[in-house]
Short mmCIF file of C-alpha atoms in Angstrom, two decimals:
data_model
loop_
_atom_site.label_atom_id
_atom_site.label_comp_id
_atom_site.label_asym_id
_atom_site.label_seq_id
_atom_site.Cartn_x
_atom_site.Cartn_y
_atom_site.Cartn_z
CA UNK J 1 -42.65 42.90 3.19
CA UNK J 2 -44.13 40.27 5.51
CA UNK J 3 -45.16 38.10 2.55
CA UNK J 4 -41.65 38.37 1.14
CA UNK J 5 -40.20 37.10 4.41
CA UNK J 6 -42.59 34.15 4.38
CA UNK J 7 -41.50 33.27 0.87
CA UNK J 8 -37.86 33.55 1.93
CA UNK J 9 -38.47 31.28 4.91
CA UNK J 10 -40.20 28.66 2.78
CA UNK J 11 -37.34 28.75 0.28
CA UNK J 12 -34.69 28.25 2.96
CA UNK J 13 -36.59 25.37 4.56
CA UNK J 14 -37.05 23.69 1.20
CA UNK J 15 -33.33 23.90 0.42
CA UNK J 16 -32.12 22.32 3.66
CA UNK J 17 -30.97 18.73 3.15
CA UNK J 18 -31.06 16.63 6.30
CA UNK J 19 -28.14 14.23 6.35
CA UNK J 20 -27.55 11.45 8.85
CA UNK J 21 -23.94 10.33 9.36
CA UNK J 22 -24.00 6.73 10.59
CA UNK J 23 -20.78 5.92 12.47
CA UNK J 24 -19.59 2.34 12.89
CA UNK J 25 -16.94 1.34 15.41
CA UNK J 26 -13.39 1.98 14.15
CA UNK J 27 -14.64 4.34 11.45
CA UNK J 28 -12.02 6.44 9.65
CA UNK J 29 -12.03 9.93 11.11
CA UNK J 30 -10.51 11.64 8.05
CA UNK J 31 -13.26 10.24 5.82
CA UNK J 32 -16.00 11.43 8.17
CA UNK J 33 -14.48 14.93 8.36
CA UNK J 34 -14.04 15.04 4.59
CA UNK J 35 -17.76 14.36 4.20
CA UNK J 36 -19.00 16.84 6.80
CA UNK J 37 -16.70 19.84 6.34
CA UNK J 38 -17.92 20.71 2.80
CA UNK J 39 -21.46 20.86 4.20
CA UNK J 40 -20.40 23.30 6.92
CA UNK J 41 -18.58 25.47 4.42
CA UNK J 42 -21.52 25.41 1.99
CA UNK J 43 -23.65 26.90 4.76
CA UNK J 44 -21.03 29.48 5.69
CA UNK J 45 -20.31 30.71 2.19
CA UNK J 46 -23.97 30.86 1.16
CA UNK J 47 -25.14 32.38 4.43
CA UNK J 48 -27.99 29.86 4.52
CA UNK J 49 -28.49 26.53 6.21
CA UNK J 50 -28.42 24.54 2.99
CA UNK J 51 -27.46 21.35 4.84
CA UNK J 52 -28.23 20.06 8.31
CA UNK J 53 -26.31 17.02 9.54
CA UNK J 54 -26.36 14.81 12.60
CA UNK J 55 -24.12 11.95 13.71
CA UNK J 56 -25.83 8.65 14.49
CA UNK J 57 -24.95 5.29 15.97
CA UNK J 58 -26.66 2.11 17.03
CA UNK J 59 -28.63 2.98 20.20
CA UNK J 60 -26.82 6.34 20.38
CA UNK J 61 -23.75 4.82 22.04
CA UNK J 62 -20.35 6.58 21.75
CA UNK J 63 -18.23 5.34 18.86
CA UNK J 64 -14.43 5.17 18.61
CA UNK J 65 -12.63 6.07 15.41
CA UNK J 66 -9.78 3.92 14.15
CA UNK J 67 -7.29 6.40 15.65
CA UNK J 68 -8.91 6.14 19.09
CA UNK J 69 -10.81 9.44 19.01
CA UNK J 70 -14.15 8.85 20.72
CA UNK J 71 -17.26 10.51 19.30
CA UNK J 72 -20.57 10.88 21.11
CA UNK J 73 -23.26 10.90 18.39
CA UNK J 74 -26.18 13.29 18.31
CA UNK J 75 -28.72 10.49 18.55
CA UNK J 76 -29.51 6.84 18.00
CA UNK J 77 -30.12 5.97 14.37
CA UNK J 78 -33.68 4.84 15.18
CA UNK J 79 -34.49 8.35 16.44
CA UNK J 80 -33.47 10.11 13.21
CA UNK J 81 -36.48 11.29 11.23
CA UNK J 82 -37.08 12.89 7.83
CA UNK J 83 -33.59 12.28 6.54
CA UNK J 84 -32.85 13.08 2.90
CA UNK J 85 -29.53 11.24 2.87
CA UNK J 86 -27.67 8.69 4.98
CA UNK J 87 -23.88 8.41 4.83
CA UNK J 88 -22.35 5.25 6.30
CA UNK J 89 -18.85 5.83 7.69
CA UNK J 90 -16.81 2.66 7.81
CA UNK J 91 -13.21 1.93 8.62
CA UNK J 92 -11.19 -0.92 10.10
CA UNK J 93 -12.50 -4.51 10.19
CA UNK J 94 -15.84 -3.45 8.78
CA UNK J 95 -17.28 -6.96 8.50
CA UNK J 96 -17.08 -7.41 12.26
CA UNK J 97 -18.67 -4.00 12.92
CA UNK J 98 -21.92 -4.51 11.04
CA UNK J 99 -24.92 -5.49 13.17
CA UNK J 100 -28.27 -6.83 11.90
CA UNK J 101 -29.85 -3.67 13.32
CA UNK J 102 -27.66 -1.54 11.02
CA UNK J 103 -28.84 -3.53 8.02
CA UNK J 104 -32.54 -3.36 8.82
CA UNK J 105 -32.40 0.37 9.60
CA UNK J 106 -30.58 1.18 6.35
CA UNK J 107 -33.09 -0.88 4.39
CA UNK J 108 -35.94 1.04 6.03
CA UNK J 109 -34.34 4.36 5.11
CA UNK J 110 -33.92 3.23 1.50
CA UNK J 111 -37.61 2.23 1.35
CA UNK J 112 -38.48 5.78 2.39
CA UNK J 113 -36.64 7.10 -0.66
CA UNK J 114 -33.58 8.30 1.22
CA UNK J 115 -30.35 8.77 -0.75
CA UNK J 116 -27.93 6.13 0.47
CA UNK J 117 -24.21 6.93 0.60
CA UNK J 118 -21.02 5.49 2.04
CA UNK J 119 -17.41 6.52 2.59
CA UNK J 120 -14.27 4.41 2.98
CA UNK J 121 -15.42 0.83 3.73
CA UNK J 122 -19.00 1.91 4.42
CA UNK J 123 -19.85 0.57 0.96
CA UNK J 124 -19.56 -2.94 2.43
CA UNK J 125 -22.45 -2.17 4.78
CA UNK J 126 -24.72 -0.90 2.00
CA UNK J 127 -23.83 -3.90 -0.13
CA UNK J 128 -24.58 -6.24 2.80
CA UNK J 129 -28.03 -4.66 2.99
CA UNK J 130 -28.58 -5.35 -0.73
CA UNK J 131 -28.71 -1.64 -1.45
CA UNK J 132 -25.96 -1.59 -4.06
CA UNK J 133 -27.16 -4.43 -6.28
CA UNK J 134 -26.92 -3.37 -9.94
CA UNK J 135 -25.34 -0.07 -8.90
CA UNK J 136 -21.83 1.18 -9.51
CA UNK J 137 -19.80 1.32 -6.31
CA UNK J 138 -16.51 2.78 -5.08
CA UNK J 139 -14.63 1.58 -2.01
CA UNK J 140 -11.14 1.96 -0.62
CA UNK J 141 -8.75 0.00 -2.88
CA UNK J 142 -7.69 -2.27 -0.01
CA UNK J 143 -11.21 -3.70 0.08
CA UNK J 144 -11.87 -3.87 -3.65
CA UNK J 145 -11.02 -7.53 -4.25
CA UNK J 146 -13.01 -8.83 -1.27
CA UNK J 147 -16.09 -6.83 -2.26
CA UNK J 148 -15.90 -8.06 -5.84
CA UNK J 149 -15.90 -11.61 -4.53
CA UNK J 150 -18.57 -11.15 -1.86
CA UNK J 151 -21.04 -9.07 -3.88
CA UNK J 152 -21.06 -10.17 -7.54
CA UNK J 153 -24.21 -8.14 -8.27
CA UNK J 154 -22.46 -4.88 -7.33
CA UNK J 155 -20.57 -3.10 -10.14
CA UNK J 156 -17.27 -2.38 -8.42
CA UNK J 157 -15.05 0.37 -9.80
CA UNK J 158 -11.65 1.84 -8.98
CA UNK J 159 -13.01 5.38 -9.23
CA UNK J 160 -12.48 7.75 -6.31
CA UNK J 161 -16.23 8.07 -5.95
CA UNK J 162 -19.34 7.03 -7.81
CA UNK J 163 -22.91 8.21 -8.00
CA UNK J 164 -25.48 5.99 -9.60
CA UNK J 165 -29.08 7.11 -9.33
CA UNK J 166 -29.59 7.64 -5.57
CA UNK J 167 -26.48 5.77 -4.46
CA UNK J 168 -23.30 7.71 -3.67
CA UNK J 169 -20.16 5.81 -2.64
CA UNK J 170 -16.63 7.01 -2.04
CA UNK J 171 -13.23 5.53 -1.35
CA UNK J 172 -11.34 6.63 1.75
CA UNK J 173 -9.04 9.43 2.84
CA UNK J 174 -9.99 12.80 1.40
CA UNK J 175 -12.00 11.40 -1.52
CA UNK J 176 -15.34 11.97 0.32
CA UNK J 177 -14.68 15.70 0.01
CA UNK J 178 -14.63 15.39 -3.77
CA UNK J 179 -17.86 13.40 -3.65
CA UNK J 180 -19.60 15.96 -1.46
CA UNK J 181 -18.39 18.84 -3.62
CA UNK J 182 -19.90 17.07 -6.62
CA UNK J 183 -23.20 16.78 -4.76
CA UNK J 184 -23.09 20.45 -3.72
CA UNK J 185 -22.31 21.43 -7.30
CA UNK J 186 -25.39 19.55 -8.48
CA UNK J 187 -27.59 21.15 -5.82
CA UNK J 188 -26.32 24.73 -5.84
CA UNK J 189 -23.99 25.30 -8.76
CA UNK J 190 -20.31 25.30 -9.63
CA UNK J 191 -19.48 28.65 -8.03
CA UNK J 192 -20.22 27.38 -4.52
CA UNK J 193 -18.23 24.17 -5.06
CA UNK J 194 -15.24 26.18 -6.31
CA UNK J 195 -15.42 28.55 -3.36
CA UNK J 196 -15.48 25.66 -0.89
CA UNK J 197 -12.43 24.07 -2.52
CA UNK J 198 -10.62 27.41 -2.25
CA UNK J 199 -11.43 27.68 1.45
CA UNK J 200 -9.93 24.24 2.03
CA UNK J 201 -6.86 25.13 -0.09
CA UNK J 202 -7.74 22.31 -2.43
CA UNK J 203 -5.79 22.84 -5.65
CA UNK J 204 -7.98 20.56 -7.71
CA UNK J 205 -11.36 19.00 -7.12
CA UNK J 206 -11.20 15.49 -8.48
CA UNK J 207 -14.13 14.21 -10.52
CA UNK J 208 -15.91 10.89 -10.70
CA UNK J 209 -13.61 10.09 -13.64
CA UNK J 210 -10.52 10.06 -11.40
CA UNK J 211 -9.32 6.66 -10.26
CA UNK J 212 -7.59 5.39 -7.15
CA UNK J 213 -4.04 4.18 -7.56
CA UNK J 214 -4.83 0.56 -6.80
CA UNK J 215 -1.93 -1.88 -6.36
CA UNK J 216 -2.69 -4.72 -8.74
CA UNK J 217 -2.13 -7.32 -6.03
CA UNK J 218 -5.23 -5.99 -4.28
CA UNK J 219 -7.27 -6.55 -7.43
CA UNK J 220 -5.90 -10.03 -8.13
CA UNK J 221 -4.91 -11.21 -4.67
CA UNK J 222 -1.84 -13.46 -4.66
CA UNK J 223 -2.92 -15.14 -7.87
CA UNK J 224 -1.61 -14.52 -11.37
CA UNK J 225 2.00 -13.44 -10.71
CA UNK J 226 2.68 -13.37 -14.47
CA UNK J 227 -0.11 -10.87 -15.01
CA UNK J 228 1.23 -8.70 -12.22
CA UNK J 229 4.68 -8.85 -13.78
CA UNK J 230 3.34 -7.82 -17.18
CA UNK J 231 1.47 -4.84 -15.73
CA UNK J 232 4.57 -3.79 -13.81
CA UNK J 233 6.48 -3.80 -17.11
CA UNK J 234 3.76 -1.68 -18.70
CA UNK J 235 3.82 0.85 -15.85
CA UNK J 236 7.61 1.14 -16.09
CA UNK J 237 7.52 1.69 -19.86
CA UNK J 238 4.86 4.31 -20.61
CA UNK J 239 7.06 6.60 -22.69
CA UNK J 240 8.21 3.82 -25.01
CA UNK J 241 5.49 1.14 -24.95
CA UNK J 242 6.66 -2.45 -25.32
CA UNK J 243 5.17 -4.55 -28.10
CA UNK J 244 2.71 -7.16 -26.85
CA UNK J 245 4.71 -10.03 -28.34
CA UNK J 246 7.76 -8.84 -26.43
CA UNK J 247 5.76 -8.50 -23.19
CA UNK J 248 4.55 -12.07 -23.58
CA UNK J 249 8.08 -13.27 -24.22
CA UNK J 250 9.47 -11.56 -21.12
CA UNK J 251 7.20 -13.64 -18.85
CA UNK J 252 7.28 -16.84 -20.95
CA UNK J 253 3.66 -16.90 -22.11
CA UNK J 254 2.22 -16.86 -25.61
CA UNK J 255 0.50 -13.81 -27.08
CA UNK J 256 -2.78 -15.70 -26.92
CA UNK J 257 -2.27 -16.60 -23.23
CA UNK J 258 -1.48 -12.95 -22.53
CA UNK J 259 -4.73 -11.82 -24.10
CA UNK J 260 -6.73 -14.46 -22.20
CA UNK J 261 -5.23 -13.32 -18.87
CA UNK J 262 -6.23 -9.72 -19.46
CA UNK J 263 -9.73 -10.57 -20.62
CA UNK J 264 -10.38 -12.90 -17.68
CA UNK J 265 -8.96 -10.79 -14.84
CA UNK J 266 -8.99 -7.19 -16.10
CA UNK J 267 -11.92 -7.42 -18.55
CA UNK J 268 -10.07 -5.77 -21.43
CA UNK J 269 -7.40 -6.46 -24.01
CA UNK J 270 -3.70 -5.94 -23.14
CA UNK J 271 -3.43 -3.05 -25.60
CA UNK J 272 -6.51 -1.38 -24.12
CA UNK J 273 -5.12 -1.70 -20.60
CA UNK J 274 -1.75 -0.32 -21.69
CA UNK J 275 -3.50 2.63 -23.35
CA UNK J 276 -5.50 3.26 -20.17
CA UNK J 277 -2.32 3.43 -18.09
CA UNK J 278 -0.80 5.97 -20.49
CA UNK J 279 -3.95 8.10 -20.59
CA UNK J 280 -4.30 8.14 -16.81
CA UNK J 281 -0.68 9.23 -16.56
CA UNK J 282 -1.26 11.97 -19.14
CA UNK J 283 -4.25 13.24 -17.17
CA UNK J 284 -2.14 13.49 -14.02
CA UNK J 285 0.48 15.49 -15.93
CA UNK J 286 -2.17 17.81 -17.37
CA UNK J 287 -3.53 18.53 -13.91
CA UNK J 288 -0.34 18.61 -11.89
CA UNK J 289 2.35 20.06 -14.17
CA UNK J 290 2.90 22.93 -16.60
CA UNK J 291 4.17 20.61 -19.34
CA UNK J 292 2.79 21.37 -22.79
CA UNK J 293 0.31 19.00 -24.39
CA UNK J 294 2.97 18.13 -27.00
CA UNK J 295 5.43 17.18 -24.25
CA UNK J 296 2.82 15.14 -22.38
CA UNK J 297 1.90 13.26 -25.55
CA UNK J 298 5.56 12.37 -26.07
CA UNK J 299 6.32 11.20 -22.52
CA UNK J 300 3.18 9.06 -22.51
CA UNK J 301 4.17 7.22 -25.66
CA UNK J 302 1.89 8.73 -28.32
CA UNK J 303 3.21 9.04 -31.86
CA UNK J 304 1.63 12.47 -32.40
CA UNK J 305 -0.34 15.13 -30.56
CA UNK J 306 -3.48 14.63 -32.72
CA UNK J 307 -3.40 10.90 -31.95
CA UNK J 308 -3.04 11.65 -28.23
CA UNK J 309 -5.93 14.13 -28.32
CA UNK J 310 -8.15 11.65 -30.14
CA UNK J 311 -7.43 8.84 -27.66
CA UNK J 312 -7.83 11.16 -24.66
CA UNK J 313 -11.17 12.45 -25.88
CA UNK J 314 -12.50 8.96 -26.59
CA UNK J 315 -11.54 7.77 -23.08
CA UNK J 316 -12.38 10.80 -20.91
CA UNK J 317 -15.03 12.50 -23.04
CA UNK J 318 -13.19 15.83 -23.40
CA UNK J 319 -10.01 16.93 -25.21
CA UNK J 320 -6.78 17.46 -23.22
CA UNK J 321 -6.96 21.24 -23.57
CA UNK J 322 -10.42 21.35 -21.98
CA UNK J 323 -9.29 18.96 -19.23
CA UNK J 324 -6.53 21.36 -18.23
CA UNK J 325 -8.71 24.47 -18.53
CA UNK J 326 -11.56 22.91 -16.58
CA UNK J 327 -9.70 22.43 -13.32
CA UNK J 328 -11.11 24.07 -10.21
CA UNK J 329 -8.69 26.98 -10.20
CA UNK J 330 -11.06 29.85 -10.82
CA UNK J 331 -11.81 32.23 -7.98
CA UNK J 332 -15.24 33.49 -7.01
CA UNK J 333 -15.85 37.19 -6.56
CA UNK J 334 -17.27 38.22 -3.19
CA UNK J 335 -20.95 38.98 -3.68
CA UNK J 336 -22.32 39.67 -0.18
CA UNK J 337 -25.82 38.51 0.56
CA UNK J 338 -28.14 39.80 3.23
CA UNK J 339 -27.91 37.68 6.37
CA UNK J 340 -31.61 38.12 7.02
CA UNK J 341 -32.27 34.67 5.60
CA UNK J 342 -30.24 33.13 8.40
CA UNK J 343 -32.61 34.57 10.95
CA UNK J 344 -35.50 32.74 9.29
CA UNK J 345 -33.90 29.36 10.00
CA UNK J 346 -35.44 27.76 13.10
CA UNK J 347 -33.18 27.55 16.15
CA UNK J 348 -32.63 23.82 15.89
CA UNK J 349 -30.28 22.13 18.36
CA UNK J 350 -27.98 20.97 15.57
CA UNK J 351 -24.30 21.34 14.84
CA UNK J 352 -25.17 22.79 11.44
CA UNK J 353 -27.15 25.65 12.97
CA UNK J 354 -24.54 26.38 15.63
CA UNK J 355 -21.73 26.31 13.08
CA UNK J 356 -23.63 28.67 10.81
CA UNK J 357 -24.29 31.14 13.61
CA UNK J 358 -20.64 31.03 14.69
CA UNK J 359 -19.60 31.79 11.12
CA UNK J 360 -21.58 35.02 10.83
CA UNK J 361 -18.56 37.12 11.75
CA UNK J 362 -16.31 35.42 9.19
CA UNK J 363 -15.32 37.55 6.21
CA UNK J 364 -16.49 34.80 3.87
CA UNK J 365 -19.96 34.57 5.37
CA UNK J 366 -22.63 34.74 2.61
CA UNK J 367 -19.94 35.52 0.04
CA UNK J 368 -21.39 33.29 -2.68
CA UNK J 369 -24.61 34.16 -4.43
CA UNK J 370 -26.87 31.18 -5.15
#
């Protein structure tokens, strides 16, 4: 029995992921909470300390969020040891909030093999440290154009979140929750991720294939008003797509000029971009409505359901029927675990440990079997 307990202890210690949350002045509070809360709930539902987190700042000084809430971090970033992952929380006026000490510390953590992550505008900090070169990166749409210009070696994307090797980046708002649920799913399985989303009354966990709704002006700046006008026409006419020659005529450009604009600024043909808009709209309808696939195909401008299914599968990798069936709507049966494993976790002075101990009387404690 004693040997069994030792094995259990070793297993629990091995599974704990130590995560440092680096807060920069004027960070976005909702993004920080969206990153941390799934970790807390993963511990509660599993009954084990799967994740241990601590908040960090430069020299351990208190940090104010963009809404004025003041947070006293657990420690200075230089005092954090043995981290498995660092998440940079950015927010307002990020370029003025980055210090050389932030950059050098992040670079040192990366050299140690730490997973580097960012939420909201925190991606700017990782990119400034050269840690996103040749990696795909997500950032809040408001900052997309400036990052594309400042960091040409970073593969910017409009996706809600991205993970590329050991780099995880997320846009703002609640998107960090989707990113963390994806990470938890990879570590501990789909059942735990589903249960966490249920606890947070999250109707659908968005995947890395979901995109932000980015206003085109933030991708192009104030340039190319004709291109913006063409895209606006496309977005307003998804059910009955306009012929490309007609689109060109509406804004007084030639068909060839139209194609050059799309290739130069959106890196695709006009027809491909138009198709993408219709497919993204169809995906939203699949996830958010009870419309039939036939109806969705029609309102998104496809000539037939088979043609719609073929295009959808080629773009998203799965057919529309599987997209709808694969949403995070399943419920997990309660499968109580023994709470003995919790007692094997050392009494560390961390928020993760205290939160886990407080949760022992919750009905959901240890309700998911790993």
